[in-house]
JSON list of C-alpha atoms in Angstrom, two decimals:
[
{"chain": "A", "resi": 1, "resn": "MET", "atom": "CA", "xyz": [-30.51, 8.25, -14.17]},
{"chain": "A", "resi": 2, "resn": "THR", "atom": "CA", "xyz": [-29.30, 9.57, -10.85]},
{"chain": "A", "resi": 3, "resn": "ALA", "atom": "CA", "xyz": [-27.04, 7.74, -8.42]},
{"chain": "A", "resi": 4, "resn": "GLU", "atom": "CA", "xyz": [-28.45, 6.31, -5.18]},
{"chain": "A", "resi": 5, "resn": "LEU", "atom": "CA", "xyz": [-26.57, 5.86, -1.98]},
{"chain": "A", "resi": 6, "resn": "ALA", "atom": "CA", "xyz": [-26.08, 2.35, -0.53]},
{"chain": "A", "resi": 7, "resn": "GLU", "atom": "CA", "xyz": [-24.44, 0.67, 2.35]},
{"chain": "A", "resi": 8, "resn": "PHE", "atom": "CA", "xyz": [-23.55, -2.94, 3.03]},
{"chain": "A", "resi": 9, "resn": "ASP", "atom": "CA", "xyz": [-21.21, -4.86, 5.34]},
{"chain": "A", "resi": 10, "resn": "LEU", "atom": "CA", "xyz": [-18.77, -7.68, 4.56]},
{"chain": "A", "resi": 11, "resn": "GLU", "atom": "CA", "xyz": [-16.99, -10.16, 6.79]},
{"chain": "A", "resi": 12, "resn": "PRO", "atom": "CA", "xyz": [-13.28, -9.95, 5.57]},
{"chain": "A", "resi": 13, "resn": "PRO", "atom": "CA", "xyz": [-11.37, -13.23, 4.99]},
{"chain": "A", "resi": 14, "resn": "VAL", "atom": "CA", "xyz": [-7.96, -13.71, 6.46]},
{"chain": "A", "resi": 15, "resn": "VAL", "atom": "CA", "xyz": [-4.99, -13.87, 4.07]},
{"chain": "A", "resi": 16, "resn": "GLN", "atom": "CA", "xyz": [-1.55, -15.29, 4.97]},
{"chain": "A", "resi": 17, "resn": "LEU", "atom": "CA", "xyz": [1.27, -14.43, 2.59]},
{"chain": "A", "resi": 18, "resn": "ARG", "atom": "CA", "xyz": [3.93, -16.95, 1.61]},
{"chain": "A", "resi": 19, "resn": "HIS", "atom": "CA", "xyz": [6.52, -14.31, 0.61]},
{"chain": "A", "resi": 20, "resn": "LEU", "atom": "CA", "xyz": [6.14, -10.86, 2.24]},
{"chain": "A", "resi": 21, "resn": "LEU", "atom": "CA", "xyz": [9.22, -8.61, 1.69]},
{"chain": "A", "resi": 22, "resn": "VAL", "atom": "CA", "xyz": [10.17, -5.97, 4.27]},
{"chain": "A", "resi": 23, "resn": "TRP", "atom": "CA", "xyz": [12.73, -3.27, 3.27]},
{"chain": "A", "resi": 24, "resn": "ASP", "atom": "CA", "xyz": [13.93, -0.80, 5.85]},
{"chain": "A", "resi": 25, "resn": "ARG", "atom": "CA", "xyz": [17.49, 0.60, 6.39]},
{"chain": "A", "resi": 26, "resn": "ASP", "atom": "CA", "xyz": [16.77, 0.89, 10.13]},
{"chain": "A", "resi": 27, "resn": "PRO", "atom": "CA", "xyz": [17.69, -2.52, 11.64]},
{"chain": "A", "resi": 28, "resn": "GLU", "atom": "CA", "xyz": [15.49, -2.03, 14.78]},
{"chain": "A", "resi": 29, "resn": "LEU", "atom": "CA", "xyz": [12.38, -1.01, 12.91]},
{"chain": "A", "resi": 30, "resn": "ARG", "atom": "CA", "xyz": [12.97, -3.72, 10.29]},
{"chain": "A", "resi": 31, "resn": "ALA", "atom": "CA", "xyz": [13.23, -6.37, 13.01]},
{"chain": "A", "resi": 32, "resn": "ARG", "atom": "CA", "xyz": [10.04, -5.17, 14.89]},
{"chain": "A", "resi": 33, "resn": "VAL", "atom": "CA", "xyz": [8.01, -4.94, 11.73]},
{"chain": "A", "resi": 34, "resn": "ALA", "atom": "CA", "xyz": [9.13, -8.36, 10.65]},
{"chain": "A", "resi": 35, "resn": "HIS", "atom": "CA", "xyz": [8.37, -9.92, 14.06]},
{"chain": "A", "resi": 36, "resn": "THR", "atom": "CA", "xyz": [4.86, -8.45, 14.13]},
{"chain": "A", "resi": 37, "resn": "LEU", "atom": "CA", "xyz": [4.01, -9.57, 10.62]},
{"chain": "A", "resi": 38, "resn": "ARG", "atom": "CA", "xyz": [5.33, -13.15, 11.40]},
{"chain": "A", "resi": 39, "resn": "ARG", "atom": "CA", "xyz": [3.05, -13.25, 14.46]},
{"chain": "A", "resi": 40, "resn": "HIS", "atom": "CA", "xyz": [0.14, -12.61, 12.10]},
{"chain": "A", "resi": 41, "resn": "GLY", "atom": "CA", "xyz": [1.00, -15.68, 10.05]},
{"chain": "A", "resi": 42, "resn": "HIS", "atom": "CA", "xyz": [2.99, -14.23, 7.14]},
{"chain": "A", "resi": 43, "resn": "ASP", "atom": "CA", "xyz": [6.29, -15.70, 5.82]},
{"chain": "A", "resi": 44, "resn": "VAL", "atom": "CA", "xyz": [8.46, -12.60, 6.03]},
{"chain": "A", "resi": 45, "resn": "HIS", "atom": "CA", "xyz": [11.81, -11.91, 4.26]},
{"chain": "A", "resi": 46, "resn": "THR", "atom": "CA", "xyz": [13.83, -8.77, 5.13]},
{"chain": "A", "resi": 47, "resn": "VAL", "atom": "CA", "xyz": [16.35, -6.70, 3.33]},
{"chain": "A", "resi": 48, "resn": "ALA", "atom": "CA", "xyz": [18.40, -3.59, 4.36]},
{"chain": "A", "resi": 49, "resn": "GLU", "atom": "CA", "xyz": [19.45, -2.15, 1.03]},
{"chain": "A", "resi": 50, "resn": "CYS", "atom": "CA", "xyz": [17.58, -1.12, -2.06]},
{"chain": "A", "resi": 51, "resn": "ASP", "atom": "CA", "xyz": [20.00, -3.24, -4.23]},
{"chain": "A", "resi": 52, "resn": "ASP", "atom": "CA", "xyz": [18.85, -6.22, -2.18]},
{"chain": "A", "resi": 53, "resn": "VAL", "atom": "CA", "xyz": [15.26, -5.50, -3.13]},
{"chain": "A", "resi": 54, "resn": "ASP", "atom": "CA", "xyz": [16.27, -5.42, -6.83]},
{"chain": "A", "resi": 55, "resn": "ARG", "atom": "CA", "xyz": [17.79, -8.81, -6.52]},
{"chain": "A", "resi": 56, "resn": "CYS", "atom": "CA", "xyz": [14.64, -10.16, -4.84]},
{"chain": "A", "resi": 57, "resn": "LEU", "atom": "CA", "xyz": [12.57, -8.77, -7.67]},
{"chain": "A", "resi": 58, "resn": "ASP", "atom": "CA", "xyz": [14.89, -10.45, -10.15]},
{"chain": "A", "resi": 59, "resn": "GLY", "atom": "CA", "xyz": [14.47, -13.82, -8.34]},
{"chain": "A", "resi": 60, "resn": "HIS", "atom": "CA", "xyz": [11.48, -14.84, -6.19]},
{"chain": "A", "resi": 61, "resn": "ARG", "atom": "CA", "xyz": [8.83, -12.18, -6.80]},
{"chain": "A", "resi": 62, "resn": "PRO", "atom": "CA", "xyz": [7.16, -11.24, -3.35]},
{"chain": "A", "resi": 63, "resn": "ASP", "atom": "CA", "xyz": [3.42, -11.40, -2.88]},
{"chain": "A", "resi": 64, "resn": "LEU", "atom": "CA", "xyz": [3.56, -8.04, -1.18]},
{"chain": "A", "resi": 65, "resn": "MET", "atom": "CA", "xyz": [6.20, -5.46, -0.26]},
{"chain": "A", "resi": 66, "resn": "VAL", "atom": "CA", "xyz": [6.41, -3.34, 2.87]},
{"chain": "A", "resi": 67, "resn": "ALA", "atom": "CA", "xyz": [8.87, -0.41, 2.80]},
{"chain": "A", "resi": 68, "resn": "GLY", "atom": "CA", "xyz": [10.09, 1.91, 5.49]},
{"chain": "A", "resi": 69, "resn": "CYS", "atom": "CA", "xyz": [10.26, 5.59, 4.41]},
{"chain": "A", "resi": 70, "resn": "SER", "atom": "CA", "xyz": [11.90, 7.95, 6.79]},
{"chain": "A", "resi": 71, "resn": "ASP", "atom": "CA", "xyz": [13.24, 10.61, 4.45]},
{"chain": "A", "resi": 72, "resn": "VAL", "atom": "CA", "xyz": [13.15, 12.01, 0.90]},
{"chain": "A", "resi": 73, "resn": "ASP", "atom": "CA", "xyz": [15.81, 9.55, -0.28]},
{"chain": "A", "resi": 74, "resn": "ASP", "atom": "CA", "xyz": [13.57, 6.61, 0.81]},
{"chain": "A", "resi": 75, "resn": "ILE", "atom": "CA", "xyz": [10.64, 8.13, -1.08]},
{"chain": "A", "resi": 76, "resn": "GLU", "atom": "CA", "xyz": [12.68, 8.33, -4.24]},
{"chain": "A", "resi": 77, "resn": "GLN", "atom": "CA", "xyz": [13.78, 4.70, -3.83]},
{"chain": "A", "resi": 78, "resn": "VAL", "atom": "CA", "xyz": [10.07, 3.71, -3.41]},
{"chain": "A", "resi": 79, "resn": "ARG", "atom": "CA", "xyz": [9.31, 5.61, -6.64]},
{"chain": "A", "resi": 80, "resn": "ARG", "atom": "CA", "xyz": [12.07, 3.63, -8.43]},
{"chain": "A", "resi": 81, "resn": "LEU", "atom": "CA", "xyz": [10.96, 0.31, -7.04]},
{"chain": "A", "resi": 82, "resn": "ARG", "atom": "CA", "xyz": [7.30, 0.99, -7.87]},
{"chain": "A", "resi": 83, "resn": "ALA", "atom": "CA", "xyz": [8.34, 1.31, -11.51]},
{"chain": "A", "resi": 84, "resn": "ARG", "atom": "CA", "xyz": [9.72, -2.34, -11.31]},
{"chain": "A", "resi": 85, "resn": "PHE", "atom": "CA", "xyz": [7.23, -3.98, -8.94]},
{"chain": "A", "resi": 86, "resn": "ASP", "atom": "CA", "xyz": [3.51, -3.80, -9.90]},
{"chain": "A", "resi": 87, "resn": "GLY", "atom": "CA", "xyz": [2.35, -5.96, -7.01]},
{"chain": "A", "resi": 88, "resn": "PRO", "atom": "CA", "xyz": [0.74, -4.77, -3.74]},
{"chain": "A", "resi": 89, "resn": "MET", "atom": "CA", "xyz": [3.02, -2.32, -1.83]},
{"chain": "A", "resi": 90, "resn": "LEU", "atom": "CA", "xyz": [2.64, -0.64, 1.49]},
{"chain": "A", "resi": 91, "resn": "CYS", "atom": "CA", "xyz": [4.79, 1.97, 3.12]},
{"chain": "A", "resi": 92, "resn": "TYR", "atom": "CA", "xyz": [5.27, 3.16, 6.72]},
{"chain": "A", "resi": 93, "resn": "GLY", "atom": "CA", "xyz": [7.02, 6.33, 7.71]},
{"chain": "A", "resi": 94, "resn": "ALA", "atom": "CA", "xyz": [8.86, 7.23, 10.89]},
{"chain": "A", "resi": 95, "resn": "ASN", "atom": "CA", "xyz": [8.67, 10.94, 9.96]},
{"chain": "A", "resi": 96, "resn": "ALA", "atom": "CA", "xyz": [6.24, 11.03, 6.98]},
{"chain": "A", "resi": 97, "resn": "ASP", "atom": "CA", "xyz": [4.02, 14.08, 7.11]},
{"chain": "A", "resi": 98, "resn": "ALA", "atom": "CA", "xyz": [0.79, 14.50, 5.11]},
{"chain": "A", "resi": 99, "resn": "ARG", "atom": "CA", "xyz": [2.59, 15.78, 1.97]},
{"chain": "A", "resi": 100, "resn": "ASP", "atom": "CA", "xyz": [4.92, 12.71, 1.95]},
{"chain": "A", "resi": 101, "resn": "ARG", "atom": "CA", "xyz": [1.94, 10.32, 2.33]},
{"chain": "A", "resi": 102, "resn": "ILE", "atom": "CA", "xyz": [0.16, 11.99, -0.65]},
{"chain": "A", "resi": 103, "resn": "GLU", "atom": "CA", "xyz": [3.33, 11.73, -2.67]},
{"chain": "A", "resi": 104, "resn": "LEU", "atom": "CA", "xyz": [3.71, 8.04, -1.97]},
{"chain": "A", "resi": 105, "resn": "LEU", "atom": "CA", "xyz": [0.08, 7.40, -2.79]},
{"chain": "A", "resi": 106, "resn": "SER", "atom": "CA", "xyz": [0.45, 9.33, -5.97]},
{"chain": "A", "resi": 107, "resn": "VAL", "atom": "CA", "xyz": [3.32, 7.15, -7.19]},
{"chain": "A", "resi": 108, "resn": "GLY", "atom": "CA", "xyz": [1.08, 4.07, -6.78]},
{"chain": "A", "resi": 109, "resn": "VAL", "atom": "CA", "xyz": [1.75, 2.79, -3.30]},
{"chain": "A", "resi": 110, "resn": "ASP", "atom": "CA", "xyz": [-1.37, 0.98, -2.06]},
{"chain": "A", "resi": 111, "resn": "ASP", "atom": "CA", "xyz": [-1.38, 2.37, 1.37]},
{"chain": "A", "resi": 112, "resn": "VAL", "atom": "CA", "xyz": [0.80, 4.39, 3.83]},
{"chain": "A", "resi": 113, "resn": "VAL", "atom": "CA", "xyz": [0.88, 3.94, 7.65]},
{"chain": "A", "resi": 114, "resn": "PRO", "atom": "CA", "xyz": [1.80, 7.31, 9.18]},
{"chain": "A", "resi": 115, "resn": "SER", "atom": "CA", "xyz": [3.83, 8.04, 12.32]},
{"chain": "A", "resi": 116, "resn": "PRO", "atom": "CA", "xyz": [3.79, 7.41, 15.14]},
{"chain": "A", "resi": 117, "resn": "LEU", "atom": "CA", "xyz": [3.99, 3.88, 13.88]},
{"chain": "A", "resi": 118, "resn": "SER", "atom": "CA", "xyz": [1.63, 1.30, 15.42]},
{"chain": "A", "resi": 119, "resn": "TYR", "atom": "CA", "xyz": [2.89, -2.19, 14.61]},
{"chain": "A", "resi": 120, "resn": "GLU", "atom": "CA", "xyz": [-0.53, -3.74, 15.06]},
{"chain": "A", "resi": 121, "resn": "GLU", "atom": "CA", "xyz": [-2.14, -1.12, 12.79]},
{"chain": "A", "resi": 122, "resn": "LEU", "atom": "CA", "xyz": [0.60, -1.90, 10.22]},
{"chain": "A", "resi": 123, "resn": "ALA", "atom": "CA", "xyz": [-0.27, -5.66, 10.45]},
{"chain": "A", "resi": 124, "resn": "LEU", "atom": "CA", "xyz": [-4.03, -4.91, 9.94]},
{"chain": "A", "resi": 125, "resn": "ARG", "atom": "CA", "xyz": [-3.36, -2.69, 6.90]},
{"chain": "A", "resi": 126, "resn": "VAL", "atom": "CA", "xyz": [-1.07, -5.32, 5.41]},
{"chain": "A", "resi": 127, "resn": "GLN", "atom": "CA", "xyz": [-3.84, -7.80, 5.83]},
{"chain": "A", "resi": 128, "resn": "ALA", "atom": "CA", "xyz": [-6.28, -5.40, 4.17]},
{"chain": "A", "resi": 129, "resn": "VAL", "atom": "CA", "xyz": [-3.97, -4.81, 1.18]},
{"chain": "A", "resi": 130, "resn": "ALA", "atom": "CA", "xyz": [-3.28, -8.62, 0.96]},
{"chain": "A", "resi": 131, "resn": "ARG", "atom": "CA", "xyz": [-7.01, -9.30, 1.03]},
{"chain": "A", "resi": 132, "resn": "ARG", "atom": "CA", "xyz": [-7.65, -6.99, -1.89]},
{"chain": "A", "resi": 133, "resn": "SER", "atom": "CA", "xyz": [-4.83, -8.70, -3.86]},
{"chain": "A", "resi": 134, "resn": "ASP", "atom": "CA", "xyz": [-5.73, -12.33, -2.97]},
{"chain": "A", "resi": 135, "resn": "VAL", "atom": "CA", "xyz": [-6.15, -14.98, -5.69]},
{"chain": "A", "resi": 136, "resn": "VAL", "atom": "CA", "xyz": [-9.69, -15.04, -7.12]},
{"chain": "A", "resi": 137, "resn": "SER", "atom": "CA", "xyz": [-11.69, -17.92, -5.68]},
{"chain": "A", "resi": 138, "resn": "ASP", "atom": "CA", "xyz": [-13.63, -20.47, -7.78]},
{"chain": "A", "resi": 139, "resn": "GLU", "atom": "CA", "xyz": [-16.91, -18.83, -6.68]},
{"chain": "A", "resi": 140, "resn": "THR", "atom": "CA", "xyz": [-15.87, -15.36, -7.80]},
{"chain": "A", "resi": 141, "resn": "PRO", "atom": "CA", "xyz": [-16.43, -14.38, -11.41]},
{"chain": "A", "resi": 142, "resn": "ARG", "atom": "CA", "xyz": [-13.02, -13.74, -13.00]},
{"chain": "A", "resi": 143, "resn": "ALA", "atom": "CA", "xyz": [-14.17, -10.69, -14.90]},
{"chain": "A", "resi": 144, "resn": "VAL", "atom": "CA", "xyz": [-16.76, -8.00, -14.35]},
{"chain": "A", "resi": 145, "resn": "THR", "atom": "CA", "xyz": [-18.16, -6.03, -17.36]},
{"chain": "A", "resi": 146, "resn": "CYS", "atom": "CA", "xyz": [-20.00, -2.71, -17.03]},
{"chain": "A", "resi": 147, "resn": "GLY", "atom": "CA", "xyz": [-20.78, -0.83, -20.24]},
{"chain": "A", "resi": 148, "resn": "SER", "atom": "CA", "xyz": [-17.74, -1.17, -22.47]},
{"chain": "A", "resi": 149, "resn": "VAL", "atom": "CA", "xyz": [-15.37, -1.67, -19.54]},
{"chain": "A", "resi": 150, "resn": "THR", "atom": "CA", "xyz": [-14.15, -5.11, -18.46]},
{"chain": "A", "resi": 151, "resn": "ALA", "atom": "CA", "xyz": [-12.10, -5.66, -15.34]},
{"chain": "A", "resi": 152, "resn": "ASP", "atom": "CA", "xyz": [-10.22, -8.94, -15.21]},
{"chain": "A", "resi": 153, "resn": "ARG", "atom": "CA", "xyz": [-9.62, -10.09, -11.62]},
{"chain": "A", "resi": 154, "resn": "GLY", "atom": "CA", "xyz": [-6.91, -12.49, -12.67]},
{"chain": "A", "resi": 155, "resn": "THR", "atom": "CA", "xyz": [-4.59, -9.83, -14.27]},
{"chain": "A", "resi": 156, "resn": "HIS", "atom": "CA", "xyz": [-5.83, -6.74, -12.48]},
{"chain": "A", "resi": 157, "resn": "GLN", "atom": "CA", "xyz": [-6.19, -5.18, -15.93]},
{"chain": "A", "resi": 158, "resn": "VAL", "atom": "CA", "xyz": [-9.03, -3.19, -17.46]},
{"chain": "A", "resi": 159, "resn": "HIS", "atom": "CA", "xyz": [-10.11, -3.52, -21.07]},
{"chain": "A", "resi": 160, "resn": "LEU", "atom": "CA", "xyz": [-11.31, -0.19, -22.28]},
{"chain": "A", "resi": 161, "resn": "ARG", "atom": "CA", "xyz": [-12.00, 0.88, -25.90]},
{"chain": "A", "resi": 162, "resn": "GLY", "atom": "CA", "xyz": [-9.75, -1.87, -27.30]},
{"chain": "A", "resi": 163, "resn": "GLU", "atom": "CA", "xyz": [-6.92, -1.22, -24.87]},
{"chain": "A", "resi": 164, "resn": "TRP", "atom": "CA", "xyz": [-5.66, -3.18, -21.84]},
{"chain": "A", "resi": 165, "resn": "ILE", "atom": "CA", "xyz": [-4.85, -0.82, -18.99]},
{"chain": "A", "resi": 166, "resn": "GLN", "atom": "CA", "xyz": [-2.57, -2.02, -16.16]},
{"chain": "A", "resi": 167, "resn": "LEU", "atom": "CA", "xyz": [-3.72, -0.99, -12.64]},
{"chain": "A", "resi": 168, "resn": "THR", "atom": "CA", "xyz": [-2.29, -1.38, -9.18]},
{"chain": "A", "resi": 169, "resn": "ALA", "atom": "CA", "xyz": [-4.03, -3.79, -6.89]},
{"chain": "A", "resi": 170, "resn": "VAL", "atom": "CA", "xyz": [-5.86, -1.09, -4.96]},
{"chain": "A", "resi": 171, "resn": "GLU", "atom": "CA", "xyz": [-6.80, 0.82, -8.12]},
{"chain": "A", "resi": 172, "resn": "PHE", "atom": "CA", "xyz": [-8.29, -2.31, -9.57]},
{"chain": "A", "resi": 173, "resn": "SER", "atom": "CA", "xyz": [-10.18, -3.09, -6.34]},
{"chain": "A", "resi": 174, "resn": "LEU", "atom": "CA", "xyz": [-11.65, 0.35, -6.19]},
{"chain": "A", "resi": 175, "resn": "LEU", "atom": "CA", "xyz": [-12.77, 0.35, -9.80]},
{"chain": "A", "resi": 176, "resn": "ALA", "atom": "CA", "xyz": [-14.17, -3.23, -9.67]},
{"chain": "A", "resi": 177, "resn": "PHE", "atom": "CA", "xyz": [-16.07, -2.30, -6.49]},
{"chain": "A", "resi": 178, "resn": "LEU", "atom": "CA", "xyz": [-17.64, 0.76, -8.11]},
{"chain": "A", "resi": 179, "resn": "MET", "atom": "CA", "xyz": [-18.42, -1.21, -11.28]},
{"chain": "A", "resi": 180, "resn": "SER", "atom": "CA", "xyz": [-20.13, -3.99, -9.30]},
{"chain": "A", "resi": 181, "resn": "SER", "atom": "CA", "xyz": [-22.86, -1.51, -8.40]},
{"chain": "A", "resi": 182, "resn": "PRO", "atom": "CA", "xyz": [-23.14, 0.95, -11.28]},
{"chain": "A", "resi": 183, "resn": "ARG", "atom": "CA", "xyz": [-24.86, 4.30, -10.46]},
{"chain": "A", "resi": 184, "resn": "VAL", "atom": "CA", "xyz": [-24.72, 3.61, -6.77]},
{"chain": "A", "resi": 185, "resn": "ALA", "atom": "CA", "xyz": [-22.79, 6.30, -4.94]},
{"chain": "A", "resi": 186, "resn": "TYR", "atom": "CA", "xyz": [-20.43, 5.55, -2.07]},
{"chain": "A", "resi": 187, "resn": "THR", "atom": "CA", "xyz": [-19.04, 8.11, 0.33]},
{"chain": "A", "resi": 188, "resn": "ARG", "atom": "CA", "xyz": [-15.24, 8.24, 0.80]},
{"chain": "A", "resi": 189, "resn": "ARG", "atom": "CA", "xyz": [-15.79, 6.73, 4.26]},
{"chain": "A", "resi": 190, "resn": "ASP", "atom": "CA", "xyz": [-17.82, 3.86, 2.75]},
{"chain": "A", "resi": 191, "resn": "LEU", "atom": "CA", "xyz": [-15.10, 3.21, 0.20]},
{"chain": "A", "resi": 192, "resn": "LEU", "atom": "CA", "xyz": [-12.35, 3.31, 2.85]},
{"chain": "A", "resi": 193, "resn": "ARG", "atom": "CA", "xyz": [-14.30, 0.71, 4.79]},
{"chain": "A", "resi": 194, "resn": "GLN", "atom": "CA", "xyz": [-15.35, -1.54, 1.91]},
{"chain": "A", "resi": 195, "resn": "VAL", "atom": "CA", "xyz": [-12.27, -1.42, -0.35]},
{"chain": "A", "resi": 196, "resn": "TRP", "atom": "CA", "xyz": [-9.37, -0.72, 2.11]},
{"chain": "A", "resi": 197, "resn": "GLY", "atom": "CA", "xyz": [-11.03, -2.54, 5.02]},
{"chain": "A", "resi": 198, "resn": "TYR", "atom": "CA", "xyz": [-10.62, 0.38, 7.54]},
{"chain": "A", "resi": 199, "resn": "GLU", "atom": "CA", "xyz": [-13.25, 1.60, 9.93]},
{"chain": "A", "resi": 200, "resn": "ILE", "atom": "CA", "xyz": [-11.20, 4.68, 10.55]},
{"chain": "A", "resi": 201, "resn": "GLY", "atom": "CA", "xyz": [-8.52, 6.42, 8.58]},
{"chain": "A", "resi": 202, "resn": "ASP", "atom": "CA", "xyz": [-7.55, 9.32, 6.29]},
{"chain": "A", "resi": 203, "resn": "THR", "atom": "CA", "xyz": [-10.17, 9.51, 3.52]},
{"chain": "A", "resi": 204, "resn": "SER", "atom": "CA", "xyz": [-7.79, 11.52, 1.32]},
{"chain": "A", "resi": 205, "resn": "THR", "atom": "CA", "xyz": [-6.39, 8.05, 0.39]},
{"chain": "A", "resi": 206, "resn": "VAL", "atom": "CA", "xyz": [-9.65, 7.45, -1.47]},
{"chain": "A", "resi": 207, "resn": "SER", "atom": "CA", "xyz": [-9.41, 10.86, -3.28]},
{"chain": "A", "resi": 208, "resn": "VAL", "atom": "CA", "xyz": [-5.87, 10.20, -4.42]},
{"chain": "A", "resi": 209, "resn": "HIS", "atom": "CA", "xyz": [-6.73, 6.84, -5.92]},
{"chain": "A", "resi": 210, "resn": "ILE", "atom": "CA", "xyz": [-9.92, 8.18, -7.62]},
{"chain": "A", "resi": 211, "resn": "ARG", "atom": "CA", "xyz": [-7.71, 10.82, -9.23]},
{"chain": "A", "resi": 212, "resn": "ARG", "atom": "CA", "xyz": [-5.20, 8.10, -10.38]},
{"chain": "A", "resi": 213, "resn": "LEU", "atom": "CA", "xyz": [-8.04, 6.05, -11.85]},
{"chain": "A", "resi": 214, "resn": "ARG", "atom": "CA", "xyz": [-9.41, 8.99, -13.69]},
{"chain": "A", "resi": 215, "resn": "ARG", "atom": "CA", "xyz": [-6.01, 9.75, -15.24]},
{"chain": "A", "resi": 216, "resn": "LYS", "atom": "CA", "xyz": [-5.85, 6.22, -16.57]},
{"chain": "A", "resi": 217, "resn": "LEU", "atom": "CA", "xyz": [-9.37, 5.78, -17.71]},
{"chain": "A", "resi": 218, "resn": "GLU", "atom": "CA", "xyz": [-11.00, 9.08, -18.54]},
{"chain": "A", "resi": 219, "resn": "GLN", "atom": "CA", "xyz": [-10.57, 10.84, -21.85]},
{"chain": "A", "resi": 220, "resn": "ASP", "atom": "CA", "xyz": [-10.34, 14.11, -19.80]},
{"chain": "A", "resi": 221, "resn": "ALA", "atom": "CA", "xyz": [-9.50, 13.48, -16.15]},
{"chain": "A", "resi": 222, "resn": "THR", "atom": "CA", "xyz": [-10.51, 17.03, -15.31]},
{"chain": "A", "resi": 223, "resn": "ARG", "atom": "CA", "xyz": [-14.04, 16.37, -16.59]},
{"chain": "A", "resi": 224, "resn": "PRO", "atom": "CA", "xyz": [-14.69, 12.73, -15.61]},
{"chain": "A", "resi": 225, "resn": "GLU", "atom": "CA", "xyz": [-17.66, 10.94, -17.09]},
{"chain": "A", "resi": 226, "resn": "MET", "atom": "CA", "xyz": [-17.17, 7.33, -15.93]},
{"chain": "A", "resi": 227, "resn": "ILE", "atom": "CA", "xyz": [-16.15, 7.90, -12.30]},
{"chain": "A", "resi": 228, "resn": "ARG", "atom": "CA", "xyz": [-18.48, 10.65, -11.30]},
{"chain": "A", "resi": 229, "resn": "THR", "atom": "CA", "xyz": [-18.62, 12.75, -8.12]},
{"chain": "A", "resi": 230, "resn": "VAL", "atom": "CA", "xyz": [-21.77, 13.24, -6.17]},
{"chain": "A", "resi": 231, "resn": "TRP", "atom": "CA", "xyz": [-20.97, 16.47, -4.32]},
{"chain": "A", "resi": 232, "resn": "GLY", "atom": "CA", "xyz": [-21.36, 15.97, -0.57]},
{"chain": "A", "resi": 233, "resn": "SER", "atom": "CA", "xyz": [-21.99, 12.23, -1.00]},
{"chain": "A", "resi": 234, "resn": "GLY", "atom": "CA", "xyz": [-19.17, 10.41, -2.83]},
{"chain": "A", "resi": 235, "resn": "TYR", "atom": "CA", "xyz": [-18.49, 8.62, -6.17]},
{"chain": "A", "resi": 236, "resn": "TYR", "atom": "CA", "xyz": [-20.25, 6.28, -8.55]},
{"chain": "A", "resi": 237, "resn": "PHE", "atom": "CA", "xyz": [-19.54, 4.48, -11.86]},
{"chain": "A", "resi": 238, "resn": "ASP", "atom": "CA", "xyz": [-21.62, 5.49, -14.86]},
{"chain": "A", "resi": 239, "resn": "PRO", "atom": "CA", "xyz": [-21.66, 2.69, -17.50]},
{"chain": "A", "resi": 240, "resn": "ALA", "atom": "CA", "xyz": [-23.43, 4.96, -20.05]},
{"chain": "A", "resi": 241, "resn": "ALA", "atom": "CA", "xyz": [-20.23, 7.11, -20.30]},
{"chain": "A", "resi": 242, "resn": "SER", "atom": "CA", "xyz": [-17.88, 4.12, -20.85]}
]
């Protein structure tokens, strides 16, 4: 059976976070980011040093983390923090080029806001990441099953061939979205809009997360069978291959 293209629109809900953690060594940027996010209704906590982030993770786990990345050392710190924190995480970079953004996405960051930094864009992207990670409502089925794959919205885990697979929030949202309409192909632009919540943006973000999903789910990520590519169109989920 071939995939068909489909489009639909959603009215996104507003999510306000009770514990949003901002880490940035630059005090001016940290203050401006925190001020913007507080104006958007979030309860924001700020830290200046990576050790302070570690202490926060050992205590009150944040709902979402926002990290400033201005150089290679910051990227390495994010890599280390990502290994400890599996919740939603967004980075912004004063000097991050395309290569840095791809590297951050590759280590599991949910989104990267490039320079020059727009504080309002940052707030909108935080809202989009928070919306994807929000608690499942009573009206939303906790789990979605497609073929032999089950995605649990409560744990953001996928059960595949007798094994539970841990995904980041955006990886889970992307997979669950594709599974919700099997054999329906979505362009990268459609996925950026429907999963990330962005009308405009760099669609390479979608490609990076598709590659990460394939490495975790496919028996051979170089020859994917579950998350298939429609050349010139986009991606779709094939339940027959699961």
